[in-house]
Amino acid sequence: FYNFSTSPITIVNSTDTSTPRIWDYVAALGEKSVVVNVPITYPVHKVAGSIVSGIPPWYIDKRSVYPGNLLGRLNADGYQIDAPMSRGLEKKPDALVDRVLATEEKRVGVFLDLLKDGQWSFGMIVLTGLDRLQHKLMGKGEKESEAVRRGYRGVDALVGKIIDSLRTEVNFLIVSDHGFNPRPLAFYP
């Protein structure tokens, strides 16, 4: 997420890469995509279909969406790119799970609404809630562990909702970018 070759270090965004994304290949075939919450897609580029950016940034503005008319709807729904977190919420694991799951429910709702028109060949959504919960709560105690398990059940239900909404001929993949394990130290290469 950071460009260490600059001084000072900068946060990476979509202008820092020229590599085609999978939805660019889909567009080259004349097909449309629905893309929601993929990191490093801000500012978004015009796509064949629709896109709502992921982090960074942690706010939504006119450069977060394509087509532009999505912005008003997302703002009206209170859509957030990421669940707002504070150090205080780490001490309230149930409240943290509630906040994360509410953010994910809105994200999945937007994704499903964009899929409803049926004019797409590729869809991609990134659910970040479990990452946030594990970073904040993993290895801190039984209450926190139960909160993480509740988060898993909530996200599993949302994934099930997505799968249940898909046409039977749609292939889908569920992918994780990394696992989690409590570690008593930090390592900075």
XYZ file of C-alpha atoms in Angstrom:
189
model
C 0.000 0.000 0.000
C 3.031 2.285 0.226
C 5.579 3.451 -2.318
C 8.921 3.274 -0.518
C 10.844 4.549 -3.550
C 9.545 8.087 -3.017
C 10.677 10.581 -0.449
C 8.608 11.076 1.543
C 6.894 7.670 1.313
C 3.560 7.952 -0.472
C 0.378 5.896 -0.482
C -0.047 3.902 -3.688
C -3.108 4.526 -5.852
C -4.364 3.414 -9.260
C -2.178 5.924 -11.101
C 0.922 4.086 -9.870
C 0.336 1.047 -12.070
C -0.098 0.527 -15.775
C -0.789 -3.194 -15.534
C -4.166 -4.176 -16.973
C -6.674 -5.409 -14.414
C -8.849 -8.458 -15.035
C -11.827 -6.234 -15.906
C -9.706 -4.582 -18.612
C -9.347 -7.985 -20.273
C -13.102 -8.521 -19.920
C -13.704 -5.154 -21.608
C -11.324 -6.116 -24.440
C -13.735 -8.982 -25.140
C -16.609 -6.499 -25.377
C -18.088 -7.518 -22.026
C -19.001 -5.590 -18.850
C -17.840 -5.920 -15.258
C -19.118 -5.020 -11.801
C -16.232 -4.247 -9.426
C -16.676 -3.244 -5.785
C -14.086 -2.446 -3.128
C -10.921 -3.684 -4.826
C -7.900 -2.016 -3.181
C -5.731 0.358 -5.199
C -8.477 1.224 -7.687
C -8.747 4.895 -6.617
C -9.023 7.096 -8.551
C -11.171 4.829 -10.665
C -10.742 4.653 -14.408
C -13.582 4.419 -16.868
C -14.604 0.774 -17.147
C -17.025 -1.214 -19.242
C -19.627 -1.595 -16.517
C -19.353 -0.136 -13.023
C -16.737 0.228 -10.315
C -16.698 1.417 -6.703
C -13.132 1.808 -5.460
C -11.552 0.274 -2.405
C -8.841 1.634 -0.126
C -7.086 3.957 -0.203
C -8.694 6.406 0.401
C -11.042 5.722 3.281
C -13.707 8.151 2.031
C -15.896 8.211 -1.062
C -15.926 11.022 -3.610
C -16.523 11.533 -7.334
C -13.223 9.809 -8.177
C -14.324 6.675 -6.269
C -17.025 5.547 -8.685
C -17.809 4.952 -12.314
C -20.253 5.790 -13.711
C -20.467 9.039 -11.771
C -24.184 8.729 -11.084
C -23.398 6.016 -8.503
C -21.980 8.612 -6.111
C -25.320 10.162 -5.138
C -26.835 6.784 -4.425
C -23.861 5.638 -2.357
C -23.862 8.854 -0.333
C -27.614 8.560 0.261
C -27.115 4.995 1.512
C -24.276 6.029 3.834
C -21.845 3.777 1.965
C -18.309 3.725 3.348
C -15.195 2.373 1.680
C -14.005 1.040 5.026
C -15.590 0.605 8.444
C -14.555 3.533 10.635
C -12.473 2.229 13.507
C -11.039 3.708 16.623
C -8.793 2.418 19.369
C -11.807 2.603 21.687
C -13.679 0.068 19.566
C -10.920 -2.500 20.118
C -12.026 -2.504 23.742
C -15.625 -3.155 22.637
C -15.317 -6.203 20.356
C -19.074 -6.658 19.897
C -19.478 -3.039 18.811
C -16.540 -3.426 16.435
C -18.117 -6.524 14.850
C -21.444 -4.691 14.524
C -19.757 -1.777 12.741
C -17.737 -4.019 10.418
C -20.730 -6.192 9.501
C -22.930 -3.135 8.859
C -20.292 -1.833 6.437
C -20.062 -5.219 4.702
C -23.862 -5.506 4.440
C -24.006 -2.152 2.626
C -21.120 -3.188 0.379
C -22.818 -6.474 -0.552
C -26.116 -4.636 -1.088
C -24.461 -2.278 -3.570
C -22.766 -5.191 -5.349
C -26.012 -7.150 -5.652
C -27.891 -4.078 -6.904
C -25.251 -3.529 -9.593
C -25.470 -7.185 -10.619
C -29.266 -7.020 -10.960
C -29.207 -5.481 -14.415
C -27.683 -8.721 -15.697
C -25.482 -6.936 -18.256
C -22.187 -8.215 -16.886
C -19.788 -11.067 -17.542
C -17.439 -10.517 -14.606
C -18.109 -9.450 -11.042
C -15.668 -8.914 -8.196
C -16.191 -7.798 -4.623
C -13.617 -7.595 -1.858
C -14.932 -8.065 1.670
C -12.449 -6.593 4.130
C -14.305 -7.046 7.411
C -12.555 -10.196 8.574
C -9.163 -8.633 7.905
C -10.094 -5.654 10.081
C -11.469 -7.816 12.895
C -8.474 -10.095 12.958
C -5.974 -7.226 12.915
C -7.762 -5.575 15.827
C -8.861 -8.558 17.917
C -6.865 -11.698 17.121
C -4.996 -13.204 20.057
C -6.299 -10.731 22.641
C -8.603 -13.038 24.598
C -11.667 -15.256 24.514
C -14.190 -12.397 24.271
C -12.311 -11.039 21.264
C -12.005 -14.518 19.728
C -15.767 -15.019 20.006
C -16.297 -11.638 18.355
C -14.059 -12.719 15.448
C -16.048 -15.968 15.144
C -19.276 -13.931 15.048
C -17.703 -11.817 12.315
C -16.927 -14.980 10.333
C -20.528 -16.164 10.665
C -21.783 -12.765 9.491
C -19.457 -12.597 6.493
C -20.216 -16.244 5.629
C -23.908 -15.323 5.529
C -23.165 -12.408 3.196
C -21.095 -14.630 0.899
C -24.017 -17.080 0.877
C -26.357 -14.229 -0.056
C -24.137 -13.360 -3.031
C -23.917 -16.980 -4.181
C -27.675 -17.480 -3.814
C -28.310 -14.427 -6.003
C -26.177 -15.687 -8.908
C -27.597 -17.412 -11.932
C -26.923 -21.148 -11.977
C -24.570 -20.859 -14.953
C -22.295 -18.377 -13.138
C -18.926 -19.690 -11.962
C -17.579 -18.157 -8.786
C -14.331 -18.209 -6.841
C -13.779 -17.402 -3.182
C -10.205 -16.262 -2.600
C -8.258 -15.056 0.436
C -5.235 -12.804 0.120
C -3.645 -14.055 3.371
C -4.298 -15.909 6.601
C -4.020 -14.844 10.216
C -2.188 -16.125 13.225
C -1.435 -14.251 16.460
C 2.212 -13.289 16.742
C 3.835 -11.774 19.816
C 6.119 -9.553 17.753
C 6.127 -7.255 14.771
C 8.482 -7.794 11.833
C 9.404 -4.899 9.536
C 11.578 -6.030 6.608
